[in-house]
Short mmCIF file of C-alpha atoms in Angstrom, two decimals:
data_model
loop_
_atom_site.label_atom_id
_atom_site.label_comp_id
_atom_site.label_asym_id
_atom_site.label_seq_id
_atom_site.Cartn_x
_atom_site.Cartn_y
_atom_site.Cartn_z
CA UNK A 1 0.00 0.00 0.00
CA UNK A 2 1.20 3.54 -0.86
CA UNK A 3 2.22 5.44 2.21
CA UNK A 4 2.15 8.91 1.02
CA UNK A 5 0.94 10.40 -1.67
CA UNK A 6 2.47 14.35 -2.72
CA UNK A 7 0.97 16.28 -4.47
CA UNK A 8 3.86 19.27 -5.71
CA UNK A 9 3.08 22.88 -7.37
CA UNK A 10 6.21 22.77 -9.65
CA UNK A 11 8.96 20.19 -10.89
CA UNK A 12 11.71 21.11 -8.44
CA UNK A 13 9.77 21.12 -5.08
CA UNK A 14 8.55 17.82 -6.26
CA UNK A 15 12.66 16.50 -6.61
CA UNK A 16 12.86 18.52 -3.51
CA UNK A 17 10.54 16.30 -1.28
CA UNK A 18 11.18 13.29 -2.97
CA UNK A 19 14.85 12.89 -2.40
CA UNK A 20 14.37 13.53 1.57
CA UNK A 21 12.07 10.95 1.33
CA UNK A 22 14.35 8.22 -0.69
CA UNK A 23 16.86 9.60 2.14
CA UNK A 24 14.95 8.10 4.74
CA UNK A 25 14.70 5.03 2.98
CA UNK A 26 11.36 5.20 1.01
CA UNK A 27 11.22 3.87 -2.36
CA UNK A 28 9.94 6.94 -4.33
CA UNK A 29 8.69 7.50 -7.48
CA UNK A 30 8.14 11.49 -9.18
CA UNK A 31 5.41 11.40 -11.68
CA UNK A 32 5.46 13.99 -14.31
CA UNK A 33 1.99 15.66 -14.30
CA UNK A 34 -1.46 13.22 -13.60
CA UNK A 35 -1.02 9.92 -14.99
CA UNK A 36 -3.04 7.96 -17.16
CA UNK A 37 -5.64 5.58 -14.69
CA UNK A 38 -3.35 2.50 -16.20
CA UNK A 39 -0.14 3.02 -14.94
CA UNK A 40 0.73 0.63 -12.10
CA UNK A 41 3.54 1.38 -9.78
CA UNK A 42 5.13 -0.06 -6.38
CA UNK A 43 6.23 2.30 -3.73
CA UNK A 44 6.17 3.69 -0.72
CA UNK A 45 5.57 7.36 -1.69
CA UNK A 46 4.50 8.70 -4.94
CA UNK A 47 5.00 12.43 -5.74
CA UNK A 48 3.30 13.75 -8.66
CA UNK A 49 4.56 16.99 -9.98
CA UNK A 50 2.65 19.64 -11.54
CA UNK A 51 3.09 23.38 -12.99
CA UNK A 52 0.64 25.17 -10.59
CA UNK A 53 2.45 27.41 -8.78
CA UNK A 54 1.76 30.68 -10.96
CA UNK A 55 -1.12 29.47 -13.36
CA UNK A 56 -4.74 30.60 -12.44
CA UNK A 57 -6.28 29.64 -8.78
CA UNK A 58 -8.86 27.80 -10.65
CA UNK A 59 -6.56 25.37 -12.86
CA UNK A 60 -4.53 25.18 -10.12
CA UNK A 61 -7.58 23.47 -8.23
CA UNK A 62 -8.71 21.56 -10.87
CA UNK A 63 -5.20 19.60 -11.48
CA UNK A 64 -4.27 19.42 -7.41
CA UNK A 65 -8.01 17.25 -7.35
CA UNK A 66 -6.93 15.34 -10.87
CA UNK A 67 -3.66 13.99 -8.85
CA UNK A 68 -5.74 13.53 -5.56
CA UNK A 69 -8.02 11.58 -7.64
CA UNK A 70 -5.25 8.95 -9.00
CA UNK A 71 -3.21 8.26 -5.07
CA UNK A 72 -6.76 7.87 -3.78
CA UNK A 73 -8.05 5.26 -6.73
CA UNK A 74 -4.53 3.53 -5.35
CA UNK A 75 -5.56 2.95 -2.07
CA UNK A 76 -2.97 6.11 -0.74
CA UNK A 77 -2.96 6.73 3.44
CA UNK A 78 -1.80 9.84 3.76
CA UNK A 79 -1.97 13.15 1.45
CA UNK A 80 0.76 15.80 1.36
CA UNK A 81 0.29 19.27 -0.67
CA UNK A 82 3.66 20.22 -1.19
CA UNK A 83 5.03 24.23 -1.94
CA UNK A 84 7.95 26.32 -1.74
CA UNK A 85 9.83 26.62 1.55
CA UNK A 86 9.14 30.42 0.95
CA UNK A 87 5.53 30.55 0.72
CA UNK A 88 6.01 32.40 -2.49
CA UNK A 89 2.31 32.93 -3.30
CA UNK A 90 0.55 36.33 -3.93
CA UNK A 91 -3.09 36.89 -1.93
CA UNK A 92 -4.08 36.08 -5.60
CA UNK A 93 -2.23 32.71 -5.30
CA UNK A 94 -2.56 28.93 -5.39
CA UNK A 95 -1.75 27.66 -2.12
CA UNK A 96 -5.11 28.55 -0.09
CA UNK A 97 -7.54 27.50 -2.66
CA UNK A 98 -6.05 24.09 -3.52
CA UNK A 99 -5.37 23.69 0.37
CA UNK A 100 -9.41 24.53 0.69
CA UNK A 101 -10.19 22.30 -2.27
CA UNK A 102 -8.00 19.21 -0.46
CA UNK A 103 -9.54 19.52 2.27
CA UNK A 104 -13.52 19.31 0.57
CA UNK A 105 -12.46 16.24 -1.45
CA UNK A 106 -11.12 14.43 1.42
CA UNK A 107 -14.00 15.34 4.06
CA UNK A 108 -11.70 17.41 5.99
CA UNK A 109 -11.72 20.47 7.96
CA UNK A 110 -8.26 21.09 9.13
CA UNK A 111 -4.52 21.03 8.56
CA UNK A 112 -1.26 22.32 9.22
CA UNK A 113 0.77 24.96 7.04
CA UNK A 114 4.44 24.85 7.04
CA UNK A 115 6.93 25.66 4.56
CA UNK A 116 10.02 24.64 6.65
CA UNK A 117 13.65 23.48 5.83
CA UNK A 118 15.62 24.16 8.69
CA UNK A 119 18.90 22.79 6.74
CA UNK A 120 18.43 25.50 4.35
CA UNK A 121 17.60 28.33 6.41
CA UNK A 122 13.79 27.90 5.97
CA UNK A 123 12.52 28.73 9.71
CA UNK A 124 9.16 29.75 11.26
CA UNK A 125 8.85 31.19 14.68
CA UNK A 126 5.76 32.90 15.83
CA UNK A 127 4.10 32.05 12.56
CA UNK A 128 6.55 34.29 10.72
CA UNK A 129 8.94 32.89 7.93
CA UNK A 130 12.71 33.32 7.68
CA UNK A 131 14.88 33.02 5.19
CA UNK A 132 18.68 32.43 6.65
CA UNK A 133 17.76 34.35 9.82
CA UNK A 134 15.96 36.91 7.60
CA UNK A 135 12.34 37.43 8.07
CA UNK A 136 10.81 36.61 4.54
CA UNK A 137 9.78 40.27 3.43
CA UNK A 138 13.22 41.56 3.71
CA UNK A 139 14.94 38.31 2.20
CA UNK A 140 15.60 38.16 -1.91
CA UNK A 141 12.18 36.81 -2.29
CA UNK A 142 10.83 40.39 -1.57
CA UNK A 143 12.17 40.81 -5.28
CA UNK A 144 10.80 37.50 -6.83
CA UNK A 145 9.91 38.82 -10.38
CA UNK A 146 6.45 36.46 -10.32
CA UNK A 147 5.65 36.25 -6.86
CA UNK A 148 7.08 39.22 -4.83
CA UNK A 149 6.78 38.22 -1.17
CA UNK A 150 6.00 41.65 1.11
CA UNK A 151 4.87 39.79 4.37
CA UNK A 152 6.59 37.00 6.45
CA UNK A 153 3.43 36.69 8.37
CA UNK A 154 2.19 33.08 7.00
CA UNK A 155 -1.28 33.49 8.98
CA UNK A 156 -1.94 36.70 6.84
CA UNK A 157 -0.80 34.90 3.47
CA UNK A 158 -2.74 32.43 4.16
CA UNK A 159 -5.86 33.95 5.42
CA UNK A 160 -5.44 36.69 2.57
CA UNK A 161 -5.92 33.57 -0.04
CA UNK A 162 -7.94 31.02 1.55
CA UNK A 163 -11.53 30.89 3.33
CA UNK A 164 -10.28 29.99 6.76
CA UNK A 165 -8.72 31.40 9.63
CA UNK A 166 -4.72 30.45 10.37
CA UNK A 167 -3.87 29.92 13.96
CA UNK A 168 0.00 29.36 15.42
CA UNK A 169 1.84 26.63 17.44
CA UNK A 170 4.71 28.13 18.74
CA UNK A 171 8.30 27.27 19.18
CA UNK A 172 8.05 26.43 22.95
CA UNK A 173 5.24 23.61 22.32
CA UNK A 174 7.35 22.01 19.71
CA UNK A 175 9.74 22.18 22.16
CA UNK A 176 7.54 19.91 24.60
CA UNK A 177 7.04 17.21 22.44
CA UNK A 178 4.54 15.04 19.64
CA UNK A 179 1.94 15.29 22.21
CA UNK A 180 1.72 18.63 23.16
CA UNK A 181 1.95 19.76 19.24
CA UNK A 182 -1.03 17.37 19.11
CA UNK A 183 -3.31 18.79 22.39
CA UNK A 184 -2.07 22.75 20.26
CA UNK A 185 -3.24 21.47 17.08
CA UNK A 186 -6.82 20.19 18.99
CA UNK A 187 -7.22 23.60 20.31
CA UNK A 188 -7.18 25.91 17.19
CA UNK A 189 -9.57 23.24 15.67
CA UNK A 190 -11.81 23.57 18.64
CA UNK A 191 -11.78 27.17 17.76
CA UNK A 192 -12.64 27.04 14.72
CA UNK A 193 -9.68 27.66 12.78
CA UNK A 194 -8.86 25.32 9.43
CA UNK A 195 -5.31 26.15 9.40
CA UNK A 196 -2.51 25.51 12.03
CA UNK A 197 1.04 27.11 10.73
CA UNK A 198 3.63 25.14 12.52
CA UNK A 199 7.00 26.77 13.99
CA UNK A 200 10.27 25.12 13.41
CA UNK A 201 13.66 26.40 14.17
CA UNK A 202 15.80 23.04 13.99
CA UNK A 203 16.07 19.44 13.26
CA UNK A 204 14.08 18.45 16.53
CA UNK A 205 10.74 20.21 15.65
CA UNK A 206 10.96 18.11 12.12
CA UNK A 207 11.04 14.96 14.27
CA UNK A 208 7.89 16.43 17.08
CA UNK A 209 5.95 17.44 14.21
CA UNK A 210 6.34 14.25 12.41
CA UNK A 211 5.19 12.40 14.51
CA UNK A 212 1.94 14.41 15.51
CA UNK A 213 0.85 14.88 12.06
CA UNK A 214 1.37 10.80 11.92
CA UNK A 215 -2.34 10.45 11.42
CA UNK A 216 -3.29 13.71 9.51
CA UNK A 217 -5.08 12.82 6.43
CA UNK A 218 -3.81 15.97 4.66
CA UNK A 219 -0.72 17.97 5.85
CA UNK A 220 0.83 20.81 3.69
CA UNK A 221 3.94 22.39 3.43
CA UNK A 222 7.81 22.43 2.91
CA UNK A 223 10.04 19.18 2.43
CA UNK A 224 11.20 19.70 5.89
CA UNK A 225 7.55 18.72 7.17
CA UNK A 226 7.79 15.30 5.17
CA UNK A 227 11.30 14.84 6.43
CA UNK A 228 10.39 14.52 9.69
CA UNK A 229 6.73 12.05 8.69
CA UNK A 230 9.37 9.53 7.25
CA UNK A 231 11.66 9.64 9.67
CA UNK A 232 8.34 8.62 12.41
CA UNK A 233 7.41 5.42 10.03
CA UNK A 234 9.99 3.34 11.49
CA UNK A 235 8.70 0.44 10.00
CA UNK A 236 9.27 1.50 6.30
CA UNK A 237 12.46 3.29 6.81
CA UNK A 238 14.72 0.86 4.50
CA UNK A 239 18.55 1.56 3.51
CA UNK A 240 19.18 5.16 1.46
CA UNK A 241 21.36 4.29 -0.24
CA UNK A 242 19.68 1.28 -1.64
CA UNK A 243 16.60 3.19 -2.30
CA UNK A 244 18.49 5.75 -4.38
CA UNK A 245 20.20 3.51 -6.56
CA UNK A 246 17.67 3.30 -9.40
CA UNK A 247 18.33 7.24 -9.51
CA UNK A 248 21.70 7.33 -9.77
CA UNK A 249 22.96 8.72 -12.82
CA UNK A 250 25.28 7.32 -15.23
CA UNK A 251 28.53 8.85 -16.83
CA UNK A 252 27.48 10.87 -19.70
CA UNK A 253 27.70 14.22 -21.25
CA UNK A 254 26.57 17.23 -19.40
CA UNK A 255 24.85 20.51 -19.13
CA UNK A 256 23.95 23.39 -16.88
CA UNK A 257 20.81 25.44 -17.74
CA UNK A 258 19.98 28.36 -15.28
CA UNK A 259 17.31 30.05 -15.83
CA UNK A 260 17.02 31.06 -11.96
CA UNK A 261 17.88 35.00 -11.15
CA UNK A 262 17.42 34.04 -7.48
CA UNK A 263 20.23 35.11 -4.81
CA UNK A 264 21.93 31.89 -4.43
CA UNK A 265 21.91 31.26 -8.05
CA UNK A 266 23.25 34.12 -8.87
CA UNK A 267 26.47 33.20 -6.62
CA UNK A 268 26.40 29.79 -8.13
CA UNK A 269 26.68 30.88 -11.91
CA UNK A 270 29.26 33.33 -10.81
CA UNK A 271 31.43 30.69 -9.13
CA UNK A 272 30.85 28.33 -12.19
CA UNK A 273 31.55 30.82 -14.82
CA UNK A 274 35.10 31.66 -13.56
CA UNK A 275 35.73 27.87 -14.28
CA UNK A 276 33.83 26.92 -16.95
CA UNK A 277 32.35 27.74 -20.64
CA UNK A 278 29.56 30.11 -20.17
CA UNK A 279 27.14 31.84 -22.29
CA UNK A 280 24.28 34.72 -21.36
CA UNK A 281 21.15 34.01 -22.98
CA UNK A 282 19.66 37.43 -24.47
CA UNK A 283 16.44 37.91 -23.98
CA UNK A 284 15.68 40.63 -27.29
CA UNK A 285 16.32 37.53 -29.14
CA UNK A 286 14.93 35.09 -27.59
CA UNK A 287 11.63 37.03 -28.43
CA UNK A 288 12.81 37.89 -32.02
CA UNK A 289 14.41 35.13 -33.25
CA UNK A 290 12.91 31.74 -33.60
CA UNK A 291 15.98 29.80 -34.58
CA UNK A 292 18.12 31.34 -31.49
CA UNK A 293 17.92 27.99 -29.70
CA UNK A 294 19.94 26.10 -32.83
CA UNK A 295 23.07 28.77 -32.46
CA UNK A 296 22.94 28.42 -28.72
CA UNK A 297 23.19 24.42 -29.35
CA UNK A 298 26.05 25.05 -31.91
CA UNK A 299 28.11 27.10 -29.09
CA UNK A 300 27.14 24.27 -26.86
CA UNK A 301 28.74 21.28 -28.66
CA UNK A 302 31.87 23.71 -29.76
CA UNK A 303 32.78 23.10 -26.78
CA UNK A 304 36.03 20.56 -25.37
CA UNK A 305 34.21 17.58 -23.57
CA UNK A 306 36.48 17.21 -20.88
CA UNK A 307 36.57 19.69 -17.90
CA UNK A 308 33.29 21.59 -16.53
CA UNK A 309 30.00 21.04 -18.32
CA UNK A 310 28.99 24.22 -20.57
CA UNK A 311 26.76 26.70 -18.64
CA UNK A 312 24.04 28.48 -20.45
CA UNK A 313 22.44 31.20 -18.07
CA UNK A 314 19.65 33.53 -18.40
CA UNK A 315 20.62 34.49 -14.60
CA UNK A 316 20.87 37.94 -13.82
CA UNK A 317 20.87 40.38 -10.81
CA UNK A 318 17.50 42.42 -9.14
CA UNK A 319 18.26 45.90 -10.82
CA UNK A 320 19.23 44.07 -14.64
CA UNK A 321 15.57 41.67 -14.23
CA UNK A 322 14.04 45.36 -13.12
CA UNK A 323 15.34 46.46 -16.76
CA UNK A 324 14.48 43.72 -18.37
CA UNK A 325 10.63 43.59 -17.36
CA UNK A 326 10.21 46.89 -17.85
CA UNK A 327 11.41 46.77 -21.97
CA UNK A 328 9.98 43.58 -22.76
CA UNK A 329 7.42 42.84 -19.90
CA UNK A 330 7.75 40.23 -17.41
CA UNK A 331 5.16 37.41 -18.69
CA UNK A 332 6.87 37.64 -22.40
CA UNK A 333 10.16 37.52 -21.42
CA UNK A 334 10.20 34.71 -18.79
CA UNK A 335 7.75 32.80 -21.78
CA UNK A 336 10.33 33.48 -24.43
CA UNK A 337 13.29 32.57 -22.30
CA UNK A 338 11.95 29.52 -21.15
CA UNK A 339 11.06 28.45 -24.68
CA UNK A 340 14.55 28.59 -25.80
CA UNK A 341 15.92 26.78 -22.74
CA UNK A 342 13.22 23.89 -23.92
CA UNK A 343 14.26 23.73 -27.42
CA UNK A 344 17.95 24.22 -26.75
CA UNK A 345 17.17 20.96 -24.43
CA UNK A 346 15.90 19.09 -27.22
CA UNK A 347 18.51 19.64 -29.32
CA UNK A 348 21.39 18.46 -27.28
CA UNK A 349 19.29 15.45 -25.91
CA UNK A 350 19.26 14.67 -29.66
CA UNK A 351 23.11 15.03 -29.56
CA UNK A 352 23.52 12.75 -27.28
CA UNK A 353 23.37 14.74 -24.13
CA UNK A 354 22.07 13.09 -21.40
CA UNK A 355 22.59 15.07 -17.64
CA UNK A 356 21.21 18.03 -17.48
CA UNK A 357 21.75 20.13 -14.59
CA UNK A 358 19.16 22.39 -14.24
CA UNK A 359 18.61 25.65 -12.15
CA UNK A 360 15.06 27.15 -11.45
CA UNK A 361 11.87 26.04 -10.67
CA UNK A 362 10.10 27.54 -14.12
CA UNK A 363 13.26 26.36 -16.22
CA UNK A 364 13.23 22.78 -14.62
CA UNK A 365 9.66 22.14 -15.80
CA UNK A 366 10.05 23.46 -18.98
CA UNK A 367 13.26 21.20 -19.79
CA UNK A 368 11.44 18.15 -18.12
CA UNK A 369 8.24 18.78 -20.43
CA UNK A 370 10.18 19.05 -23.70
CA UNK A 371 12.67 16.04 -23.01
CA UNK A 372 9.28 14.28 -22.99
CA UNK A 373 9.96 12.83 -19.67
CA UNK A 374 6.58 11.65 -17.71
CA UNK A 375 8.55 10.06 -14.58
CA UNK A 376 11.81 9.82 -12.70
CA UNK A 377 13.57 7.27 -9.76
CA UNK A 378 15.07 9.54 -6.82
CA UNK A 379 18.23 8.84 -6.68
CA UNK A 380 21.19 10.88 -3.88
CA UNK A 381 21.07 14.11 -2.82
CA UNK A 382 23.74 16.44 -4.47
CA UNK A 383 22.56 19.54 -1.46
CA UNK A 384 19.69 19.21 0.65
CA UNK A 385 16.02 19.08 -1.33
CA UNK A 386 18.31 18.70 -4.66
CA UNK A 387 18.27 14.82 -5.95
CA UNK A 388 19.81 12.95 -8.50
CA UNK A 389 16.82 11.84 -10.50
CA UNK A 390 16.54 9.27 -13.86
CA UNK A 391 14.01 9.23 -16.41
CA UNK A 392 11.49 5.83 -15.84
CA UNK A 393 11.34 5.78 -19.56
CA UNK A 394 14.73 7.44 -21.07
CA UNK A 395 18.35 7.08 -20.32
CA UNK A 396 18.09 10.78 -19.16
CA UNK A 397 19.23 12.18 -15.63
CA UNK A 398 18.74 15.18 -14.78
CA UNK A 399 19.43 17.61 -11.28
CA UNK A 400 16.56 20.07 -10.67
CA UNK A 401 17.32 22.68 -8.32
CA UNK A 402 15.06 25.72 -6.47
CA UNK A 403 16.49 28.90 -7.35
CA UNK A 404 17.62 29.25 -3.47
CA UNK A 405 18.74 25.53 -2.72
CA UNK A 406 22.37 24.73 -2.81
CA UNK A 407 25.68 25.90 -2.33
CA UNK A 408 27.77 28.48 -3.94
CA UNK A 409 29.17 25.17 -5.69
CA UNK A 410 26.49 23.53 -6.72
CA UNK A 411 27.28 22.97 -10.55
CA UNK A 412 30.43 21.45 -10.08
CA UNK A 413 29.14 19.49 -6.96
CA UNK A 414 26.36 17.80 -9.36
CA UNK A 415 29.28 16.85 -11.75
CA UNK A 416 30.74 15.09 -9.14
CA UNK A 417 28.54 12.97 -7.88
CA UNK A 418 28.06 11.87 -11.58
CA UNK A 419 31.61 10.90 -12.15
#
């Protein structure tokens, strides 16, 4: 029977959750988008990954009950609606009406909010969200050319999307233990809220929380939330590294595609691109040209095959996006840019590349849609919330990283673990 079911808004917080799952053991499987009602599959945990971050509130709902739909027809226990570890959703977002719409399907009335990863500076205290000690609104995300985050306050985002009212457990309850998070989380239902937003400073209130959601039918949140679930079901927690293998990736050819203009990305294409090939994509032509993708390719396989993997970027700093929206506009540029990046994926897949090291959220699900891939095995973490993953169906592996996860030497980290 399938333990846990995950439901994820975009392709990289679906790698993100997955891998800390295969980490503790689970045999996971990412699906690509809803499934057809014939496809059979044995695991633990399946997370199905979707592209409903940003789109309307309305598609949004009507794919998060498609996938709820499919773990349910397979017998699933548990649900998990999986976002960003920044909450990055406007008052016109996603994450309250597909929460809302959850809950209704499943008979529900309740559930927890938290979009923690404590390893990566994703903290809550007093319902507020920080970002590496930085409350939210004053973090990078306050820039986030889609979804510019002005609050930290995750009761207000919430309430400001959903129906319900948002309640908090606090730091010092976590602190007491699975029990007393439960008796917190029976109080604000008693109350009448529908939301509880969970603090977590550090590893410990993963493992309290964990264990006190243990019978939730629906829980929401960051990866650091299902960390701390799997880590409680003792009795499926297998070897890591043996659940991993079927992810690993093979020696091949590789590339880095960044398409992320987030802080830590930024620092991680400058670190690359003072060892390796590197070229900016330009956005006036992305837009104007429709064969720009083919000369990008060309550049790409120009290149010697030993050393660093070529890096094409579209990264850039705050005040350079500012510029950028503002001459083009923001919805046509990121939609041009993110069509090159796909075709300029095809193209070297067809030349026999086969890693592809990807950076952004956006960027990762357009690569993963035009490689044609519909599912992956988890294999090891290169950072924190950043797998290894294989195609089920193509000998493709690919690294799919958040704009914020990962260290300043990510890339060449990637690389090797790949050999």
């Amino acid at each position: 029977m399938m333990r846990l079911g995950v439901i994820a808004d975009d392709f990289t917080g679906a790698t993100d959750i997955a891998g800390f799952l295969v980490a503790n053991g689970l045999r996971t499987i990412q699906l690509n988008d809803v499934p057809d009602a014939a496809l059979r599959v044995d695991a633990d945990a399946v997370v199905i990954s979707l592209k409903t971050r940003s789109c309307d509130p309305a598609e949004a709902v009507r794919q998060s009950l498609a996938a709820l739909d499919w773990l349910r027809a397979r017998d699933c226990r548990q649900f998990f609606f999986k976002y960003c570890s920044t909450f990055d959703s406007t008052p016109r977002g996603n994450i309250g009406p597909v929460t809302d719409a959850l809950l209704d399907a499943l008979g529900e009335d309740f559930t927890v909010i938290c979009p923690v990863l404590p390893v990566n500076g994703r903290t809550i205290y007093c319902g507020h969200l920080f970002v590496n000690g930085v409350p939210l609104d004053e973090s990078g995300m306050r820039h986030h050319p889609v979804t510019p985050m002005t609050d930290s306050n995750v009761m207000r985002l919430m309430e400001a999307q959903a129906r319900g009212k948002a309640g908090n457990v606090p730091a010092p309850v976590l602190d007491q233990g699975p029990e007393a998070v439960r008796q917190a989380l029976e109080a604000l239902r008693a109350q009448g809220k529908s939301y509880a937003v969970l603090d977590a400073l550090n590893d410990r209130h993963l493992e309290v929380m964990g264990q006190a959601v243990a019978d939730m039918t629906l829980v929401t949140g960051g990866s650091g939330l299902a960390d701390g679930m799997a880590r409680a079901w003792t009795e499926l927690r297998g070897d890591a590294a043996s659940a991993a293998e079927a992810g690993k990736p093979r020696q091949g050819r590789a590339i880095v595609l960044s398409g992320s203009c987030s802080q830590m990305t930024n620092a991680q294409v400058a670190a690359y691109r003072a060892a390796a090939p590197s070229l900016l994509v330009e956005v006036e032509r992305c837009i104007a040209e429709p064969g720009y993708a083919d000369e990008l390719a060309e550049w790409v396989l120009a290149q010697p095959i030993s050393g660093p993997a070529p890096l094409v970027y579209a990264t850039t700093d705050p005040e350079k996006l500012k510029e950028i929206q503002a001459r083009f506009g923001a919805a046509e540029a990121s939609e041009a840019v993110e069509r090159v990046f796909g075709a300029l994926a095809q193209r070297l897949r067809d030349a026999g590349f086969d890693q592809f090291i990807v950076a952004g959220g956006e960027t990762s699900g357009v690569v993963t849609q035009s490689l044609g891939i519909r599912g992956f095995h988890i294999g090891p973490q290169i950072a924190p919330g950043v797998p290894w993953v294989r195609a089920v169906e193509a000998p493709i592996s690919l690294a799919l990283k958040s704009g914020n996860f990962g260290a300043e030497r990510f890339f060449f980290d990637a690389q090797d673990i790949a050999g």
